[in-house]
Each structure stands twice: as C-alpha cells, then as structure tokens.
Short mmCIF file of C-alpha atoms and ligand atoms in Angstrom, two decimals:
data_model
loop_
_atom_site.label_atom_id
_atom_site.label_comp_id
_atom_site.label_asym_id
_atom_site.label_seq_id
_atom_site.Cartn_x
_atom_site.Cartn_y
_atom_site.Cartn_z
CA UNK A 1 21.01 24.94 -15.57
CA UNK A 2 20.89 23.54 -12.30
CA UNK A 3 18.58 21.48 -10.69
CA UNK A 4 16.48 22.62 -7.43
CA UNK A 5 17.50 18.84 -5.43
CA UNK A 6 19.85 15.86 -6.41
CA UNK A 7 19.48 13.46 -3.65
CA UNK A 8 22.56 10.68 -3.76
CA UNK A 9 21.50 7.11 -2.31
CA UNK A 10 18.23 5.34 -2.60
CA UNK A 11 17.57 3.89 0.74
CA UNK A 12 14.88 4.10 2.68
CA UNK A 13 16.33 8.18 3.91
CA UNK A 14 16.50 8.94 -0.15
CA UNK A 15 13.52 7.59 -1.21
CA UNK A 16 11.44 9.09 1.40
CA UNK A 17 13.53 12.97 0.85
CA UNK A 18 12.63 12.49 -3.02
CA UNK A 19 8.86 11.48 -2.32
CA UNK A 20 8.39 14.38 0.22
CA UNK A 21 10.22 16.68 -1.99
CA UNK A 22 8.79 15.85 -5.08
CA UNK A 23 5.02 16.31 -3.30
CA UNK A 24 6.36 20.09 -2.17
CA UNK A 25 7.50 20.49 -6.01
CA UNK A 26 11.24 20.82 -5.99
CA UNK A 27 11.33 18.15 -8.78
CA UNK A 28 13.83 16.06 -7.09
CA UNK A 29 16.65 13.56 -9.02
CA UNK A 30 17.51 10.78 -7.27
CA UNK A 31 21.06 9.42 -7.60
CA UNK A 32 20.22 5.58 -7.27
CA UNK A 33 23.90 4.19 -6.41
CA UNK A 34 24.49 0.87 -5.14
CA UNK A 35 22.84 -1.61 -4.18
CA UNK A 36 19.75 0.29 -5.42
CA UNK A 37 17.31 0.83 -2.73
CA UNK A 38 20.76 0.29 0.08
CA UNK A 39 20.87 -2.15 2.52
CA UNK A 40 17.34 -3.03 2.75
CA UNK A 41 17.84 -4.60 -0.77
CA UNK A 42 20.40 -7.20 0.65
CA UNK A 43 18.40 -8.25 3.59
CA UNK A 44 15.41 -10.97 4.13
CA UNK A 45 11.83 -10.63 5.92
CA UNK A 46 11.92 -6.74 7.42
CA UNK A 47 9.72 -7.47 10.75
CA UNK A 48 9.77 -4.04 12.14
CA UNK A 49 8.16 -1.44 9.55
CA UNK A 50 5.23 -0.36 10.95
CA UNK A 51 2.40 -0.78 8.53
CA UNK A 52 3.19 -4.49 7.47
CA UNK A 53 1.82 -6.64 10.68
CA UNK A 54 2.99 -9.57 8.57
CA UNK A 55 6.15 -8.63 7.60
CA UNK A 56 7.70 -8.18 4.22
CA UNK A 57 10.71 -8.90 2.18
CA UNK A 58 13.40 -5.71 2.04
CA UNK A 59 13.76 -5.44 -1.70
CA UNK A 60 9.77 -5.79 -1.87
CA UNK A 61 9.59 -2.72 0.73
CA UNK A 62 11.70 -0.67 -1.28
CA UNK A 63 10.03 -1.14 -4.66
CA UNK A 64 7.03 0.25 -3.13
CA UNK A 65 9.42 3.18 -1.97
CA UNK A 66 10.61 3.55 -5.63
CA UNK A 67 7.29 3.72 -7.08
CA UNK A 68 5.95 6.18 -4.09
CA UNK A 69 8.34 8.50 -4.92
CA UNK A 70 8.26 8.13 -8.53
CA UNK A 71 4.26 8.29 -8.57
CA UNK A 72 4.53 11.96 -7.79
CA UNK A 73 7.61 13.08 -9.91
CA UNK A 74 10.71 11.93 -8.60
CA UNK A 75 13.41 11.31 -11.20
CA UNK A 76 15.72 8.67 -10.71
CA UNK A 77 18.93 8.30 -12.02
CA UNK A 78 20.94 5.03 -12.47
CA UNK A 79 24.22 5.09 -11.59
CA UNK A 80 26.78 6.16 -8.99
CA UNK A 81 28.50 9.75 -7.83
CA UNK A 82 32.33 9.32 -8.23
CA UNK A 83 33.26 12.61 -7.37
CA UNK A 84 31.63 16.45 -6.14
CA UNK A 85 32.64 19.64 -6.31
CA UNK A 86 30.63 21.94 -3.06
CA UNK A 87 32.85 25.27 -3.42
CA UNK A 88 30.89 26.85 -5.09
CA UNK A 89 26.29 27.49 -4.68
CA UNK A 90 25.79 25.39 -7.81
CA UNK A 91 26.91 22.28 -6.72
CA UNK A 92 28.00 19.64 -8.91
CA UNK A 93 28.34 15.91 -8.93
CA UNK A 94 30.11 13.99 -11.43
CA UNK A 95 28.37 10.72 -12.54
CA UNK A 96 29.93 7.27 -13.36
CA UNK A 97 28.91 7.96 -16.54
CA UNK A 98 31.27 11.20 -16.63
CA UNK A 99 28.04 13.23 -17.02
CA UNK A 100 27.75 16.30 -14.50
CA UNK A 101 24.84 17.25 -12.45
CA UNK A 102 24.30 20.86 -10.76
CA UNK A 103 22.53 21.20 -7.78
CA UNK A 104 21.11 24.05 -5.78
CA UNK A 105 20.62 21.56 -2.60
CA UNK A 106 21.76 18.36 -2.06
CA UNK A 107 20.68 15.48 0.38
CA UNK A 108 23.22 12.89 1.00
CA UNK A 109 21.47 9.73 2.16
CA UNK A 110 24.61 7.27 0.63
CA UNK A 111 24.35 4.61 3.94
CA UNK A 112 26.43 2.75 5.29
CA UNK A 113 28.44 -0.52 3.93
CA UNK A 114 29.77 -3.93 5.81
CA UNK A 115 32.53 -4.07 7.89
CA UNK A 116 35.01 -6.73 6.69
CA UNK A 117 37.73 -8.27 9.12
CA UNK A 118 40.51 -6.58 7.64
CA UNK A 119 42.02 -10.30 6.71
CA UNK A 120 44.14 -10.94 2.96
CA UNK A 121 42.38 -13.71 2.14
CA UNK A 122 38.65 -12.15 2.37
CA UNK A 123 39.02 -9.53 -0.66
CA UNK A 124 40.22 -13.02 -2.34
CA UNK A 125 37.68 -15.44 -1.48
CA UNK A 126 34.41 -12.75 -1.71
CA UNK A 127 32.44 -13.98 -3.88
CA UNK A 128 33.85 -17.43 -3.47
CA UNK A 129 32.87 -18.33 -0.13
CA UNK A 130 32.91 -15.11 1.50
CA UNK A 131 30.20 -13.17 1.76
CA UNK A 132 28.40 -9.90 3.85
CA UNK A 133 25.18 -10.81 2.65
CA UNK A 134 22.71 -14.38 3.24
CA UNK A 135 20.26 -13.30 1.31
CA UNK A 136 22.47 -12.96 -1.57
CA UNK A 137 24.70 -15.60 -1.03
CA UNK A 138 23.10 -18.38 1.39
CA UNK A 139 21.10 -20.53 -1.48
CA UNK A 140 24.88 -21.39 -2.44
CA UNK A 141 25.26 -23.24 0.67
CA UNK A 142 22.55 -25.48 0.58
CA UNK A 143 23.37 -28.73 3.17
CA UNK A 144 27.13 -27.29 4.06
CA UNK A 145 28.84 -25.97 7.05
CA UNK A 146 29.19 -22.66 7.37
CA UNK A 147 30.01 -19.59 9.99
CA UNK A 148 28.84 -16.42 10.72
CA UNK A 149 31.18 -13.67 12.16
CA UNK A 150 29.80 -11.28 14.60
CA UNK A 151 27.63 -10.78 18.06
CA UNK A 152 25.31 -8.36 16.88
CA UNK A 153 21.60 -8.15 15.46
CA UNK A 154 23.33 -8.63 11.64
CA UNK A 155 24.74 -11.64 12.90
CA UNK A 156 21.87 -13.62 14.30
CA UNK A 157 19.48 -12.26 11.36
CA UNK A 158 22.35 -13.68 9.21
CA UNK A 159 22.50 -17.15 11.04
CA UNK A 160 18.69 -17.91 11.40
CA UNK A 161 18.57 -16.73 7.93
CA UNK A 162 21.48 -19.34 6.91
CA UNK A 163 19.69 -22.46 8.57
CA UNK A 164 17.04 -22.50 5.77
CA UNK A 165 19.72 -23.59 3.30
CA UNK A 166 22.93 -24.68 5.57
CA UNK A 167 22.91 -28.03 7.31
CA UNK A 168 25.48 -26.41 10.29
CA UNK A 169 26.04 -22.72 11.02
CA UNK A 170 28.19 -21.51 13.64
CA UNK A 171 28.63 -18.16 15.19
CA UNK A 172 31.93 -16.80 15.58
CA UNK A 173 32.11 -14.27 18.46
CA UNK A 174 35.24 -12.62 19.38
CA UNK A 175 34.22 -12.42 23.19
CA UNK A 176 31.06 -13.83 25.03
CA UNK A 177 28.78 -10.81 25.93
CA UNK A 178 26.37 -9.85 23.07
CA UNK A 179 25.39 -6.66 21.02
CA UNK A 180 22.75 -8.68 19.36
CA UNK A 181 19.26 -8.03 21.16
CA UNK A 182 17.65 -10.58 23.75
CA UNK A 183 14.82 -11.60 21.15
CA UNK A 184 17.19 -11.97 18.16
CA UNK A 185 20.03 -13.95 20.54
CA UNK A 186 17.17 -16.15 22.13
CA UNK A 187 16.21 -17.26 18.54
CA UNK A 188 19.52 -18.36 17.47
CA UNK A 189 20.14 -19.92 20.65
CA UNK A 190 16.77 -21.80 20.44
CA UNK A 191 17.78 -23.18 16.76
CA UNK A 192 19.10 -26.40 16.95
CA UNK A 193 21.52 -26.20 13.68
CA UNK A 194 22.84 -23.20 15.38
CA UNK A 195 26.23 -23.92 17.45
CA UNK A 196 28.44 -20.94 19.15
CA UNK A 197 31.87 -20.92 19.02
CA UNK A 198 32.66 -17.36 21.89
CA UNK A 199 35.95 -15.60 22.92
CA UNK A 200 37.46 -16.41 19.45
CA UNK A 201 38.48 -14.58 16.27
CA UNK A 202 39.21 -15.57 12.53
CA UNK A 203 43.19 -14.83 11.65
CA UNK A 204 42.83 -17.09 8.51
CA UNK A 205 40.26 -17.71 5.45
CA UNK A 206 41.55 -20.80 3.27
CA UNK A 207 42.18 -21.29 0.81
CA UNK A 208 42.52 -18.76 -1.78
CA UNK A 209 44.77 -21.46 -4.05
CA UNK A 210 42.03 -23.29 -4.53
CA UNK A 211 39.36 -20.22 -5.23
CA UNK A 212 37.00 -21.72 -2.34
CA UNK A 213 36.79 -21.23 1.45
CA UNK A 214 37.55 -24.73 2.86
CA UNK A 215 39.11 -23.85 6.35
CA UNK A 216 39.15 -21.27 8.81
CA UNK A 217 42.30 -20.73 11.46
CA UNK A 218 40.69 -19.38 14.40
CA UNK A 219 42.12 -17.97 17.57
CA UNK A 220 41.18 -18.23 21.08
CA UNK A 221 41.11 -14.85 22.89
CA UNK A 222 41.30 -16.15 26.07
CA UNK A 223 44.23 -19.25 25.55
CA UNK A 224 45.65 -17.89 22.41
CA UNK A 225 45.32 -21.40 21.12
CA UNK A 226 45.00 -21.73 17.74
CA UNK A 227 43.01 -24.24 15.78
CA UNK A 228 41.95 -25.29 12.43
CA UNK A 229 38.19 -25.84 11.68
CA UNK A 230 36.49 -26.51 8.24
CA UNK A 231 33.55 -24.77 6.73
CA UNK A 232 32.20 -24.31 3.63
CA UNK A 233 31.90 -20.42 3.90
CA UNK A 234 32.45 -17.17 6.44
CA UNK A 235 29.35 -14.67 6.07
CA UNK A 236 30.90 -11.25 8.11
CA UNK A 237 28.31 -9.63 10.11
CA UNK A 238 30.12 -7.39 12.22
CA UNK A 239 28.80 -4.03 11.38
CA UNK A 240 28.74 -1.14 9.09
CA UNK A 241 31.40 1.72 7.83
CA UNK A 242 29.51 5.23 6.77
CA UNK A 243 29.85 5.96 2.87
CA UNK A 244 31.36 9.84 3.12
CA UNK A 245 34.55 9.09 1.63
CA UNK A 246 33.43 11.34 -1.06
CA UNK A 247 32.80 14.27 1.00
CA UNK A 248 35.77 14.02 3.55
CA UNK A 249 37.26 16.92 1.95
CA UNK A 250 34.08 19.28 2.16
CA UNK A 251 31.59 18.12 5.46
CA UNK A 252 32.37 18.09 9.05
CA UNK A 253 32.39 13.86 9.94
CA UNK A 254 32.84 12.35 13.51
CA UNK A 255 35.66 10.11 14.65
CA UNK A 256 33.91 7.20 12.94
CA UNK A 257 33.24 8.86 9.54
CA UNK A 258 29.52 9.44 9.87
CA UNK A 259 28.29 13.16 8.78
CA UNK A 260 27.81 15.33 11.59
CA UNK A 261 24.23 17.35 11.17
CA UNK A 262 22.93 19.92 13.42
CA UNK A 263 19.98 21.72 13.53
CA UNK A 264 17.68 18.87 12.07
CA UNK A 265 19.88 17.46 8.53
CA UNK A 266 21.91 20.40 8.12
CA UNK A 267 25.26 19.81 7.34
CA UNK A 268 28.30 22.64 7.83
CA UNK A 269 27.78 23.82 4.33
CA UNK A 270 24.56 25.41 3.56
CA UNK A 271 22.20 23.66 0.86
CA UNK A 272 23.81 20.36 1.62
CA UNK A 273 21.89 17.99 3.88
CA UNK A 274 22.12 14.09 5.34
CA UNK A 275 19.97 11.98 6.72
CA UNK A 276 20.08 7.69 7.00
CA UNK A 277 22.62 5.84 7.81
CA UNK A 278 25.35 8.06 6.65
CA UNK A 279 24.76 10.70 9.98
CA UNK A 280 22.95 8.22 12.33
CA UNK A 281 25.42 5.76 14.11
CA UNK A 282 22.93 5.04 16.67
CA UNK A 283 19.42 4.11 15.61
CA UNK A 284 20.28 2.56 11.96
CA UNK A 285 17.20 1.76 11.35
CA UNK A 286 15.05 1.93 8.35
CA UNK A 287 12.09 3.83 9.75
CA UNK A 288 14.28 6.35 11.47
CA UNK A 289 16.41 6.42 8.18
CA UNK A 290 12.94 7.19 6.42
CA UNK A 291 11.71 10.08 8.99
CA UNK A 292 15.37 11.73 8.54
CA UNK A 293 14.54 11.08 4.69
CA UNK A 294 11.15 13.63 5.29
CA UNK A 295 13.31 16.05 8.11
CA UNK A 296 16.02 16.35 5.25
CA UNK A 297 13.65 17.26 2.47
CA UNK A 298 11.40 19.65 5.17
CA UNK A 299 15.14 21.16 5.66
CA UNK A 300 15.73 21.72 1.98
CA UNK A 301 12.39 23.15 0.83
CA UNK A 302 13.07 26.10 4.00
CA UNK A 303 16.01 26.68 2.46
CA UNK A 304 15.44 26.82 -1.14
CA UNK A 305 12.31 29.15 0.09
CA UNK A 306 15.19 31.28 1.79
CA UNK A 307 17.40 31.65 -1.08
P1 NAP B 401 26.71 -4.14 15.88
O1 NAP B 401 25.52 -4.14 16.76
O2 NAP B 401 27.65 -3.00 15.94
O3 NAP B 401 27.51 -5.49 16.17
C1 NAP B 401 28.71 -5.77 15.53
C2 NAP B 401 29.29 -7.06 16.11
O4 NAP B 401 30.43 -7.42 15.37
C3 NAP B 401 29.70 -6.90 17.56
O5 NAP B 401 29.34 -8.04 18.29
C4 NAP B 401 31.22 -6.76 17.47
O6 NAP B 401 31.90 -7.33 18.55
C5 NAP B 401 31.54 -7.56 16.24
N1 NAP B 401 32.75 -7.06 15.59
C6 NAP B 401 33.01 -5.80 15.17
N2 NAP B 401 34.21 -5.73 14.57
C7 NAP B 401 34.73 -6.97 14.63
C8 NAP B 401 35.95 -7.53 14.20
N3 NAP B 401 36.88 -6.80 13.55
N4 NAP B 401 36.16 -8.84 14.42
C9 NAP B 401 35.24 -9.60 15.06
N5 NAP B 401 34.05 -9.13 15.48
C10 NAP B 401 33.80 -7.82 15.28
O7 NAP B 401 26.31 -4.25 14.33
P2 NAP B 401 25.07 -5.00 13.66
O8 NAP B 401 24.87 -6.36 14.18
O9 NAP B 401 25.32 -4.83 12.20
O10 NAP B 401 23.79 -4.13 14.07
C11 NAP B 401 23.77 -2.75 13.78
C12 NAP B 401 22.40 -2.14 14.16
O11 NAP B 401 21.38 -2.67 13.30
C13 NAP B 401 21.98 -2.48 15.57
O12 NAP B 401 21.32 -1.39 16.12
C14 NAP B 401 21.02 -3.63 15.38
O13 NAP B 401 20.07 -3.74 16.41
C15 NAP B 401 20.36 -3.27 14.06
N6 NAP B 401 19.86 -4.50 13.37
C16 NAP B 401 18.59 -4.90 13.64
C17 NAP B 401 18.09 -6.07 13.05
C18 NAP B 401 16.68 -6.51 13.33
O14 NAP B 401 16.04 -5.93 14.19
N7 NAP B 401 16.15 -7.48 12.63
C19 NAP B 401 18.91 -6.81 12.19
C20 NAP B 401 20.21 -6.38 11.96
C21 NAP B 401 20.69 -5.22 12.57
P3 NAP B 401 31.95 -6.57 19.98
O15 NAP B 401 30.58 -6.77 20.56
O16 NAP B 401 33.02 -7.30 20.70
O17 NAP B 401 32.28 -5.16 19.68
#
C-alpha cells in the first residue's frame, strides 16, 4: 500500500510541509536524513525568525518544529533515502535500511550541503582540523589560531562565532569585495580577535602526516606570492551545493543543481514537489524555506484532491 505523502529532509521546508499536511490529513512520513532538522541544526543563535525577539539556538528552533509537526500526526522516519524510483504513480524510495516506501506524492525538501575547496588534504584532515561547521567543531579550539574561509554571511557568522573559544581567527578571502552583508561584515570588522587576510586563497592544508592541521600555504591573487602561515584549524564557509544528486536522473535542475519548480513547488513530474533550499538559490533562508514548506504541502493536498 502506498502512502498519501513521504516528505524527504527535515529542515525547516520539511517540517513545516509535514505539519501543514498532517493538519489537512494526508498523514504525512517524514524522511528525517541528515543532519536531522538540516542546516539549522549545525548553526548557533538564529537572530532572524520572526517570533523569537530574543533569538534562539538552531537545533532548539527545530525541536519545536519536530514536535509541531509531530503534535498533529506527522510520522517521522529515521534514516536516509539512498535511492528512488519516479517512473511509475506509486513512487518509491528505498531507505538506508533497504526498506521501501511508496508514495502517491512526494515533497523533496533535502537542502543544501557546504561547499568544500576542492583541496586533497581537506577530505583528510575533516574532522581533524577541518571543519564546515563552528558550532560543531569550535569548542575544540579553545585559545588557538584558527581561519575561516569565505566572504559571505556563513563566514562572518562562523568567525564571530569562533572568537568565543579561539584566541586568533582570521578570515581568508579570495578577493576584497564582500558577499557577506554590511551588519554581519561591520561585526567582524569591529571584533578585535578578528584579523583579515583579502585577495588570497588556500592551495595547501598541512599536514595530513601528522593527522592535524598545523599550516596553511596560501596564495596571493594579486602577486602570486606564496606563503606559509600556521593555524590550528581551517573552518570553510564558502557556500552551499543543492542535495538532488538523487533525482538528476528524473527532475528538471538548473545549471547549479538546484530543482527547478514552476507553478508554486511543482516539479516536471506530477505528484513530486520541492521546496527549501534544494529549489531556492536565492533567498536560503529558513523562514522562506518554511513558507515553501506550507506552498509545497498546499500544492500536494490540490493534487491528491485531483487524482
Ligand atoms: P555566499 O553568500 O555565496 O558566499 C560564499 C563566499 O565564499 C563568497 O565570498 C565566495 O567568494 C566564497 N567562495 C566561494 N567558493 C570559493 C572557493 N572555492 N574558494 C574561496 N572562496 C570561495 O554563501 P554564504 O556565506 O554561505 O551565504 C549564503 C546565504 O545565506 C546568503 O544569502 C547569506 O546572507 C545567508 N546567511 C545569512 C546568515 C545570517 O543572516 N545570520 C548567516 C549565514 C548565511 P566570492 O565572493 O569571490 O564569490
């Protein structure tokens, strides 16, 4: 028998398609993945959801999601999709576990994961002084040097978070004009263990022979000079790759890999919809992710109506 919704991810665009689809009855089951509850899970003090004037903590935000959705029926699953078969109307997703599920409708809200530099030595050294994530990582660091790769929002978040444990951070910036925004630049420039290092890249992590970062080579973009500069660890903030690899062979993706939807969350096969990170390239942000979370499961009740 199949189900009426699986919804794959548990972000803030899953959580919120299972709670609004579980309050219009369509019994929804949640596909956690991981991290459960996405990136929100992995990051510090979330400023900007409306409804908490005083902030709150990301993986605090999305336990209340969890339990909102669960309160009124929402079944969730742990575990991760490996692959999924959409040729036929029962679709079906095969589980980790190697169990199947069949689904009338699907909503994809898998996210979107770090950007790494592309460098040997970082699949060698994560874990070990290489990291994507402060909040999981930084408490390691406590009085040491470290850097932070990146010119973005991620990478000031990452460095103001870092100077709570580190006793030096700098920020790495491959040229000198920011993506980051004014308020989230001006606070890292304003914090004194905060240094800049601009127009200059990492070609190097060391040292993977000793199972620690110690050393980083980096280049300058505008002399080409090359120098050698220690730090205890390299946190990479430089962005975010859409998780669709599973359904390259089935959906219609842009360019960059993100799901293209039309028409509100539909996707180019009928029954299958996205919403979060995984479609938006340009907003990525939680509250949007969550109102494409209630579009998608709108979307999906129409259509299971219509069938
Ligand atoms: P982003 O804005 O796309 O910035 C990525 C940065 O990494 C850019 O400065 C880019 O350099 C650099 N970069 C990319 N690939 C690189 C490479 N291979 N080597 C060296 N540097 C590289 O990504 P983001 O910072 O993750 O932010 C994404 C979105 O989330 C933004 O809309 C942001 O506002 C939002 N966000 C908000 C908050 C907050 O409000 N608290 C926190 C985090 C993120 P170039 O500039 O040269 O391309």
């Amino acid at each position: 028998m199949s189900n009426e919704l699986t919804i794959i991810g548990s972000g803030p665009a899953g959580l919120t398609a299972a709670l609004y689809a579980a309050r219009g009855n369509l019994n929804p089951t949640v596909i956690e993945g991981f991290p459960p509850g996405g990136q929100l899970t992995l990051t510090t003090e979330v400023e900007n959801f409306p409804g908490f004037p005083e902030g709150i903590m990301g993986p605090e935000l999305m336990i209340k999601f969890r339990e909102q959705a669960e309160r009124f029926g929402a079944k969730i699953i742990t575990g991760e999709v490996k692959k999924v078969d959409f040729n036929s109307k029962d679709f079906k997703l095969l589980l980790d576990d190697e169990s199947i599920i069949k689904a009338k409708s699907v909503i994809i809200s898998t996210g979107a994961s770090a950007k790494m530099l592309g460098l040997k030595e970082e699949s060698e050294l994560i874990g070990k002084g290489v990291s994507t994530c402060a909040t999981c990582d930084g408490f390691f660091f406590r009085d040491q040097t470290v850097i932070v790769v990146g010119g973005g929002d991620s990478a000031m978040e990452e460095a103001l978070f870092l100077t709570k444990f580190a006793k030096k951070v700098y920020i790495v910036h491959r040229r000198e004009e920011f993506r980051a925004s004014q308020i989230m630049l001006g606070r890292a420039k304003d914090n004194p263990k905060i240094e800049f290092i601009l127009n200059s890249e990492i070609i190097e992590i060391h040292d993977p022979k000793q199972n620690k970062v110690n050393k980083v080579m980096l280049k300058n973009n505008l002399t080409d000079s090359i120098k050698l500069m220690e730090t205890d660890a390299v946190f990479i903030a430089i962005g975010h790759i859409p998780n669709t690899s599973l359904f390259k062979d089935y959906l219609n993706l842009n360019e960059n890999g993100y799901i293209i939807t039309t028409e509100g969350t539909k996707t180019n096969i009928p029954g299958i919809f996205a919403c979060g990170d995984v479609q938006d390239w340009e907003y990525r942000q939680a509250i949007t992710a969550a109102g494409s979370g209630c579009m998608a499961a709108i979307d999906t009740e129409r259509y299971l109506a219509d069938l």
